[in-house]
């Protein structure tokens, strides 16, 4: 079985400060991990993914995520937040031993204050 | 072209109406999905089509009827909906399904905001 947890409903950060949105996962085999962003009244947009290889993955809009196998985490990060980064962020996981249908976390609302 | 296009963007319908949501992609993807999303919640899978055949129905009520006329188009026919069906309906596509799909991301349309009155 595959599952993913986003422990924070909301993250608040000041513009220009670094941001982190947390995600932990549980899978039977090797995980395939994804981050998506959703702006108000829009669909989900793919940001980045971890499949294999380098634990630090770089994605769109300056975002990156670090895969940590021992902590089963895949936290989303950005060195300097922008007000325009304010949105809903979803972590998703697939498991080679499980379903090809991704399991989404509950979502984290990121609010960047000017 | 990396877009999934959904029409209409907004739809208001009565509980006795029949309407359809449409989705189109020209990326050559062979897997297409319908999701339902309530405010500030993750998307909930409804249906999956793989190579134009329905492969997953997540126990969705029969008042929702999907159709995949060809590899680029996906429809969702709506009939006798309830107010609790009001939500954002998202279409998505990916290269394929099964083990070959594990490392591929899904592309989402911007959704249809459905209100049932």
PDB file of C-alpha atoms in Angstrom:
ATOM      1  CA  UNK A   1       0.000   0.000   0.000  1.00  0.00           C
ATOM      2  CA  UNK A   2       1.159   3.519  -0.676  1.00  0.00           C
ATOM      3  CA  UNK A   3       0.395   6.623   1.336  1.00  0.00           C
ATOM      4  CA  UNK A   4       1.655  10.152   1.667  1.00  0.00           C
ATOM      5  CA  UNK A   5       1.336  12.664   4.477  1.00  0.00           C
ATOM      6  CA  UNK A   6       1.573  16.437   4.402  1.00  0.00           C
ATOM      7  CA  UNK A   7       1.633  17.334   8.083  1.00  0.00           C
ATOM      8  CA  UNK A   8       0.913  21.049   7.671  1.00  0.00           C
ATOM      9  CA  UNK A   9      -2.418  22.446   6.468  1.00  0.00           C
ATOM     10  CA  UNK A  10      -0.818  25.843   5.994  1.00  0.00           C
ATOM     11  CA  UNK A  11       2.661  27.310   5.808  1.00  0.00           C
ATOM     12  CA  UNK A  12       3.262  31.027   6.207  1.00  0.00           C
ATOM     13  CA  UNK A  13       6.483  32.654   5.073  1.00  0.00           C
ATOM     14  CA  UNK A  14       7.667  36.188   4.384  1.00  0.00           C
ATOM     15  CA  UNK A  15       8.640  37.138   0.865  1.00  0.00           C
ATOM     16  CA  UNK A  16      12.356  36.642   0.317  1.00  0.00           C
ATOM     17  CA  UNK A  17      12.682  34.009   3.026  1.00  0.00           C
ATOM     18  CA  UNK A  18      13.305  30.347   2.303  1.00  0.00           C
ATOM     19  CA  UNK A  19      10.298  28.063   2.311  1.00  0.00           C
ATOM     20  CA  UNK A  20       9.783  24.373   3.026  1.00  0.00           C
ATOM     21  CA  UNK A  21       6.641  22.344   2.464  1.00  0.00           C
ATOM     22  CA  UNK A  22       6.862  18.927   4.086  1.00  0.00           C
ATOM     23  CA  UNK A  23       5.926  15.534   2.703  1.00  0.00           C
ATOM     24  CA  UNK A  24       6.516  12.041   4.066  1.00  0.00           C
ATOM     25  CA  UNK A  25       5.576   8.822   2.351  1.00  0.00           C
ATOM     26  CA  UNK A  26       5.057   5.134   2.954  1.00  0.00           C
ATOM     27  CA  UNK A  27       5.482   2.531   0.219  1.00  0.00           C
ATOM     28  CA  UNK A  28       6.265  -1.160  -0.092  1.00  0.00           C
ATOM     29  CA  UNK A  29       8.950  -0.799  -2.723  1.00  0.00           C
ATOM     30  CA  UNK A  30      10.835   2.088  -4.288  1.00  0.00           C
ATOM     31  CA  UNK A  31       8.883   5.341  -4.363  1.00  0.00           C
ATOM     32  CA  UNK A  32       8.161   7.586  -7.285  1.00  0.00           C
ATOM     33  CA  UNK A  33       7.464  11.016  -5.815  1.00  0.00           C
ATOM     34  CA  UNK A  34       5.864  14.098  -7.329  1.00  0.00           C
ATOM     35  CA  UNK A  35       5.028  17.652  -6.363  1.00  0.00           C
ATOM     36  CA  UNK A  36       2.157  19.578  -7.935  1.00  0.00           C
ATOM     37  CA  UNK A  37       0.988  23.156  -7.393  1.00  0.00           C
ATOM     38  CA  UNK A  38      -2.557  24.435  -7.734  1.00  0.00           C
ATOM     39  CA  UNK A  39      -3.424  28.098  -8.078  1.00  0.00           C
ATOM     40  CA  UNK A  40      -6.987  29.215  -7.248  1.00  0.00           C
ATOM     41  CA  UNK A  41      -9.617  27.830  -9.628  1.00  0.00           C
ATOM     42  CA  UNK A  42      -6.974  26.096 -11.740  1.00  0.00           C
ATOM     43  CA  UNK A  43      -5.872  22.543 -12.313  1.00  0.00           C
ATOM     44  CA  UNK A  44      -2.769  20.980 -10.834  1.00  0.00           C
ATOM     45  CA  UNK A  45       0.565  21.851 -12.420  1.00  0.00           C
ATOM     46  CA  UNK A  46       3.509  19.477 -12.253  1.00  0.00           C
ATOM     47  CA  UNK A  47       6.543  20.946 -10.431  1.00  0.00           C
ATOM     48  CA  UNK A  48       9.080  18.139 -10.125  1.00  0.00           C
ATOM     49  CA  UNK A  49       9.565  14.447  -9.541  1.00  0.00           C
ATOM     50  CA  UNK A  50      11.984  11.981  -8.004  1.00  0.00           C
ATOM     51  CA  UNK A  51      12.429   8.681  -9.762  1.00  0.00           C
ATOM     52  CA  UNK A  52      15.995   7.632  -9.047  1.00  0.00           C
ATOM     53  CA  UNK A  53      19.467   9.113  -8.889  1.00  0.00           C
ATOM     54  CA  UNK A  54      20.424  12.416  -7.291  1.00  0.00           C
ATOM     55  CA  UNK A  55      18.509  13.033  -4.082  1.00  0.00           C
ATOM     56  CA  UNK A  56      18.171  16.753  -4.839  1.00  0.00           C
ATOM     57  CA  UNK A  57      15.684  17.336  -7.621  1.00  0.00           C
ATOM     58  CA  UNK A  58      15.255  20.693  -9.311  1.00  0.00           C
ATOM     59  CA  UNK A  59      11.956  21.715 -10.839  1.00  0.00           C
ATOM     60  CA  UNK A  60       9.941  24.581 -12.216  1.00  0.00           C
ATOM     61  CA  UNK A  61       9.809  28.153 -10.866  1.00  0.00           C
ATOM     62  CA  UNK A  62      12.966  27.730  -8.770  1.00  0.00           C
ATOM     63  CA  UNK A  63      11.580  24.923  -6.620  1.00  0.00           C
ATOM     64  CA  UNK A  64      13.598  21.919  -5.546  1.00  0.00           C
ATOM     65  CA  UNK A  65      12.948  18.895  -3.391  1.00  0.00           C
ATOM     66  CA  UNK A  66      15.187  16.614  -1.401  1.00  0.00           C
ATOM     67  CA  UNK A  67      14.564  12.888  -1.296  1.00  0.00           C
ATOM     68  CA  UNK A  68      15.575  11.335   2.026  1.00  0.00           C
ATOM     69  CA  UNK A  69      15.166   7.575   2.060  1.00  0.00           C
ATOM     70  CA  UNK A  70      16.007   7.072   5.726  1.00  0.00           C
ATOM     71  CA  UNK A  71      13.424   9.638   6.806  1.00  0.00           C
ATOM     72  CA  UNK A  72      10.978   8.682   4.017  1.00  0.00           C
ATOM     73  CA  UNK A  73      10.597  12.342   3.192  1.00  0.00           C
ATOM     74  CA  UNK A  74      10.425  14.460   0.063  1.00  0.00           C
ATOM     75  CA  UNK A  75      10.237  18.074   1.250  1.00  0.00           C
ATOM     76  CA  UNK A  76       9.686  20.873  -1.247  1.00  0.00           C
ATOM     77  CA  UNK A  77      11.974  23.878  -0.909  1.00  0.00           C
ATOM     78  CA  UNK A  78      12.708  27.247  -2.425  1.00  0.00           C
ATOM     79  CA  UNK A  79      15.570  29.537  -1.341  1.00  0.00           C
ATOM     80  CA  UNK A  80      13.602  32.788  -1.671  1.00  0.00           C
ATOM     81  CA  UNK A  81       9.797  32.859  -1.630  1.00  0.00           C
ATOM     82  CA  UNK A  82       7.703  35.095  -3.851  1.00  0.00           C
ATOM     83  CA  UNK A  83       4.178  36.339  -3.159  1.00  0.00           C
ATOM     84  CA  UNK A  84       3.203  34.652  -6.429  1.00  0.00           C
ATOM     85  CA  UNK A  85       4.214  31.277  -4.933  1.00  0.00           C
ATOM     86  CA  UNK A  86       1.114  31.442  -2.740  1.00  0.00           C
ATOM     87  CA  UNK A  87      -0.925  28.404  -3.751  1.00  0.00           C
ATOM     88  CA  UNK A  88      -1.965  24.899  -2.722  1.00  0.00           C
ATOM     89  CA  UNK A  89       0.794  22.281  -2.962  1.00  0.00           C
ATOM     90  CA  UNK A  90       0.233  18.550  -3.288  1.00  0.00           C
ATOM     91  CA  UNK A  91       2.737  15.766  -2.823  1.00  0.00           C
ATOM     92  CA  UNK A  92       1.983  12.475  -4.593  1.00  0.00           C
ATOM     93  CA  UNK A  93       3.541   9.013  -4.545  1.00  0.00           C
ATOM     94  CA  UNK A  94       3.508   5.908  -6.680  1.00  0.00           C
ATOM     95  CA  UNK A  95       4.949   2.570  -5.613  1.00  0.00           C
ATOM     96  CA  UNK A  96       6.347   0.002  -8.014  1.00  0.00           C
ATOM     97  CA  UNK A  97       4.833  -2.703  -5.817  1.00  0.00           C
ATOM     98  CA  UNK A  98       1.476  -0.973  -5.726  1.00  0.00           C
ATOM     99  CA  UNK A  99      -0.832   0.951  -7.977  1.00  0.00           C
ATOM    100  CA  UNK A 100       0.182   3.140 -10.893  1.00  0.00           C
ATOM    101  CA  UNK A 101      -2.524   5.531  -9.717  1.00  0.00           C
ATOM    102  CA  UNK A 102      -0.809   8.214  -7.631  1.00  0.00           C
ATOM    103  CA  UNK A 103      -1.841   8.793  -4.056  1.00  0.00           C
ATOM    104  CA  UNK A 104      -2.086  12.491  -3.213  1.00  0.00           C
ATOM    105  CA  UNK A 105      -1.409  14.119   0.124  1.00  0.00           C
ATOM    106  CA  UNK A 106      -4.107  16.319   1.618  1.00  0.00           C
ATOM    107  CA  UNK A 107      -2.394  19.474   0.371  1.00  0.00           C
ATOM    108  CA  UNK A 108      -0.579  22.353   2.044  1.00  0.00           C
ATOM    109  CA  UNK A 109      -1.643  25.928   1.539  1.00  0.00           C
ATOM    110  CA  UNK A 110       1.410  28.158   1.169  1.00  0.00           C
ATOM    111  CA  UNK A 111       0.919  31.820   1.985  1.00  0.00           C
ATOM    112  CA  UNK A 112       3.765  34.196   1.211  1.00  0.00           C
ATOM    113  CA  UNK A 113       3.390  37.577   2.899  1.00  0.00           C
ATOM    114  CA  UNK A 114       4.774  40.737   1.257  1.00  0.00           C
TER     115      UNK A 114
ATOM    116  CA  UNK B   1       1.487  21.177 -27.094  1.00  0.00           C
ATOM    117  CA  UNK B   2       1.475  20.171 -23.417  1.00  0.00           C
ATOM    118  CA  UNK B   3      -2.052  21.258 -22.672  1.00  0.00           C
ATOM    119  CA  UNK B   4      -5.138  19.513 -21.482  1.00  0.00           C
ATOM    120  CA  UNK B   5      -8.153  21.603 -22.429  1.00  0.00           C
ATOM    121  CA  UNK B   6     -11.419  21.380 -20.560  1.00  0.00           C
ATOM    122  CA  UNK B   7     -14.728  22.943 -21.494  1.00  0.00           C
ATOM    123  CA  UNK B   8     -16.720  24.603 -20.164  1.00  0.00           C
ATOM    124  CA  UNK B   9     -14.796  26.453 -17.462  1.00  0.00           C
ATOM    125  CA  UNK B  10     -17.952  27.000 -15.428  1.00  0.00           C
ATOM    126  CA  UNK B  11     -21.281  25.173 -15.459  1.00  0.00           C
ATOM    127  CA  UNK B  12     -24.438  25.727 -13.460  1.00  0.00           C
ATOM    128  CA  UNK B  13     -27.062  23.042 -13.841  1.00  0.00           C
ATOM    129  CA  UNK B  14     -30.327  22.036 -12.259  1.00  0.00           C
ATOM    130  CA  UNK B  15     -30.883  18.645 -10.726  1.00  0.00           C
ATOM    131  CA  UNK B  16     -32.995  17.504 -13.688  1.00  0.00           C
ATOM    132  CA  UNK B  17     -30.599  18.698 -16.379  1.00  0.00           C
ATOM    133  CA  UNK B  18     -28.303  16.680 -18.616  1.00  0.00           C
ATOM    134  CA  UNK B  19     -24.943  18.197 -19.440  1.00  0.00           C
ATOM    135  CA  UNK B  20     -21.511  17.079 -20.561  1.00  0.00           C
ATOM    136  CA  UNK B  21     -17.974  18.039 -19.652  1.00  0.00           C
ATOM    137  CA  UNK B  22     -15.328  17.778 -22.337  1.00  0.00           C
ATOM    138  CA  UNK B  23     -11.598  17.214 -22.212  1.00  0.00           C
ATOM    139  CA  UNK B  24      -9.042  17.173 -25.014  1.00  0.00           C
ATOM    140  CA  UNK B  25      -5.321  16.506 -25.249  1.00  0.00           C
ATOM    141  CA  UNK B  26      -2.972  16.259 -28.210  1.00  0.00           C
ATOM    142  CA  UNK B  27       0.117  14.909 -26.475  1.00  0.00           C
ATOM    143  CA  UNK B  28      -0.426  11.340 -27.653  1.00  0.00           C
ATOM    144  CA  UNK B  29      -1.186  10.246 -24.108  1.00  0.00           C
ATOM    145  CA  UNK B  30      -3.015   6.945 -23.864  1.00  0.00           C
ATOM    146  CA  UNK B  31      -4.248   7.336 -20.285  1.00  0.00           C
ATOM    147  CA  UNK B  32      -6.937   9.844 -19.357  1.00  0.00           C
ATOM    148  CA  UNK B  33      -8.491  10.496 -15.990  1.00  0.00           C
ATOM    149  CA  UNK B  34     -11.452  12.240 -14.380  1.00  0.00           C
ATOM    150  CA  UNK B  35     -11.024  13.621 -10.875  1.00  0.00           C
ATOM    151  CA  UNK B  36     -13.430  15.416  -8.550  1.00  0.00           C
ATOM    152  CA  UNK B  37     -12.027  18.039  -6.217  1.00  0.00           C
ATOM    153  CA  UNK B  38     -13.703  19.820  -3.342  1.00  0.00           C
ATOM    154  CA  UNK B  39     -12.303  23.102  -2.029  1.00  0.00           C
ATOM    155  CA  UNK B  40      -8.844  22.821  -0.463  1.00  0.00           C
ATOM    156  CA  UNK B  41      -8.921  19.011  -0.705  1.00  0.00           C
ATOM    157  CA  UNK B  42      -6.858  16.662  -2.851  1.00  0.00           C
ATOM    158  CA  UNK B  43      -8.363  15.447  -6.118  1.00  0.00           C
ATOM    159  CA  UNK B  44     -10.384  12.229  -5.857  1.00  0.00           C
ATOM    160  CA  UNK B  45     -10.064   9.773  -8.692  1.00  0.00           C
ATOM    161  CA  UNK B  46     -13.322   8.939 -10.489  1.00  0.00           C
ATOM    162  CA  UNK B  47     -12.435   7.145 -13.726  1.00  0.00           C
ATOM    163  CA  UNK B  48      -9.389   6.032 -15.698  1.00  0.00           C
ATOM    164  CA  UNK B  49      -9.324   5.269 -19.390  1.00  0.00           C
ATOM    165  CA  UNK B  50      -6.414   3.346 -20.811  1.00  0.00           C
ATOM    166  CA  UNK B  51      -6.151   3.057 -24.594  1.00  0.00           C
ATOM    167  CA  UNK B  52      -9.753   4.289 -24.861  1.00  0.00           C
ATOM    168  CA  UNK B  53     -11.094   1.557 -22.604  1.00  0.00           C
ATOM    169  CA  UNK B  54     -12.455   2.167 -19.123  1.00  0.00           C
ATOM    170  CA  UNK B  55      -9.974   0.548 -16.749  1.00  0.00           C
ATOM    171  CA  UNK B  56     -10.944   2.023 -13.385  1.00  0.00           C
ATOM    172  CA  UNK B  57     -14.289   3.175 -11.998  1.00  0.00           C
ATOM    173  CA  UNK B  58     -13.902   4.220  -8.389  1.00  0.00           C
ATOM    174  CA  UNK B  59     -17.481   3.248  -7.476  1.00  0.00           C
ATOM    175  CA  UNK B  60     -18.816   6.464  -8.950  1.00  0.00           C
ATOM    176  CA  UNK B  61     -22.621   6.882  -8.988  1.00  0.00           C
ATOM    177  CA  UNK B  62     -24.261   6.146 -12.317  1.00  0.00           C
ATOM    178  CA  UNK B  63     -25.397   9.755 -12.659  1.00  0.00           C
ATOM    179  CA  UNK B  64     -21.809  10.288 -13.882  1.00  0.00           C
ATOM    180  CA  UNK B  65     -21.140   8.548 -17.183  1.00  0.00           C
ATOM    181  CA  UNK B  66     -17.715   8.741 -18.824  1.00  0.00           C
ATOM    182  CA  UNK B  67     -17.016   8.313 -22.502  1.00  0.00           C
ATOM    183  CA  UNK B  68     -13.789   8.185 -24.485  1.00  0.00           C
ATOM    184  CA  UNK B  69     -14.653   8.645 -28.183  1.00  0.00           C
ATOM    185  CA  UNK B  70     -11.000   8.541 -29.276  1.00  0.00           C
ATOM    186  CA  UNK B  71      -7.488   8.790 -27.888  1.00  0.00           C
ATOM    187  CA  UNK B  72      -7.626  12.592 -27.660  1.00  0.00           C
ATOM    188  CA  UNK B  73     -11.073  13.140 -26.194  1.00  0.00           C
ATOM    189  CA  UNK B  74     -12.714  12.367 -22.896  1.00  0.00           C
ATOM    190  CA  UNK B  75     -16.255  13.280 -21.923  1.00  0.00           C
ATOM    191  CA  UNK B  76     -18.160  13.143 -18.664  1.00  0.00           C
ATOM    192  CA  UNK B  77     -21.922  13.019 -19.061  1.00  0.00           C
ATOM    193  CA  UNK B  78     -23.932  14.338 -16.152  1.00  0.00           C
ATOM    194  CA  UNK B  79     -27.571  13.544 -15.368  1.00  0.00           C
ATOM    195  CA  UNK B  80     -29.760  14.063 -12.321  1.00  0.00           C
ATOM    196  CA  UNK B  81     -26.944  15.409 -10.182  1.00  0.00           C
ATOM    197  CA  UNK B  82     -27.268  16.400  -6.550  1.00  0.00           C
ATOM    198  CA  UNK B  83     -26.104  19.643  -4.915  1.00  0.00           C
ATOM    199  CA  UNK B  84     -23.305  17.712  -3.183  1.00  0.00           C
ATOM    200  CA  UNK B  85     -21.872  16.959  -6.625  1.00  0.00           C
ATOM    201  CA  UNK B  86     -20.881  20.612  -6.911  1.00  0.00           C
ATOM    202  CA  UNK B  87     -17.091  20.645  -7.224  1.00  0.00           C
ATOM    203  CA  UNK B  88     -14.160  21.276  -9.538  1.00  0.00           C
ATOM    204  CA  UNK B  89     -13.932  18.464 -12.083  1.00  0.00           C
ATOM    205  CA  UNK B  90     -10.438  17.877 -13.376  1.00  0.00           C
ATOM    206  CA  UNK B  91      -9.343  15.953 -16.403  1.00  0.00           C
ATOM    207  CA  UNK B  92      -5.792  14.656 -16.603  1.00  0.00           C
ATOM    208  CA  UNK B  93      -3.696  12.624 -18.984  1.00  0.00           C
ATOM    209  CA  UNK B  94      -0.440  10.703 -18.836  1.00  0.00           C
ATOM    210  CA  UNK B  95       1.644   8.731 -21.293  1.00  0.00           C
ATOM    211  CA  UNK B  96       0.134   5.388 -20.391  1.00  0.00           C
ATOM    212  CA  UNK B  97      -0.931   3.228 -17.475  1.00  0.00           C
ATOM    213  CA  UNK B  98       0.470   0.290 -15.617  1.00  0.00           C
ATOM    214  CA  UNK B  99       4.083  -0.271 -14.642  1.00  0.00           C
ATOM    215  CA  UNK B 100       5.263   1.819 -17.553  1.00  0.00           C
ATOM    216  CA  UNK B 101       3.516   4.851 -16.094  1.00  0.00           C
ATOM    217  CA  UNK B 102       5.184   4.890 -12.706  1.00  0.00           C
ATOM    218  CA  UNK B 103       7.762   7.536 -13.529  1.00  0.00           C
ATOM    219  CA  UNK B 104       5.533   9.771 -15.642  1.00  0.00           C
ATOM    220  CA  UNK B 105       3.737  12.822 -14.413  1.00  0.00           C
ATOM    221  CA  UNK B 106       0.130  13.641 -15.144  1.00  0.00           C
ATOM    222  CA  UNK B 107      -0.947  16.757 -16.996  1.00  0.00           C
ATOM    223  CA  UNK B 108      -4.087  18.394 -15.676  1.00  0.00           C
ATOM    224  CA  UNK B 109      -6.621  20.639 -17.322  1.00  0.00           C
ATOM    225  CA  UNK B 110      -7.754  23.791 -15.555  1.00  0.00           C
ATOM    226  CA  UNK B 111     -11.012  22.129 -14.575  1.00  0.00           C
ATOM    227  CA  UNK B 112     -14.722  22.744 -14.858  1.00  0.00           C
ATOM    228  CA  UNK B 113     -16.305  24.451 -11.858  1.00  0.00           C
ATOM    229  CA  UNK B 114     -19.679  22.712 -11.557  1.00  0.00           C
ATOM    230  CA  UNK B 115     -22.522  24.078  -9.454  1.00  0.00           C
ATOM    231  CA  UNK B 116     -25.693  22.008  -9.069  1.00  0.00           C
ATOM    232  CA  UNK B 117     -28.739  24.005  -8.008  1.00  0.00           C
TER     233      UNK B 117
END
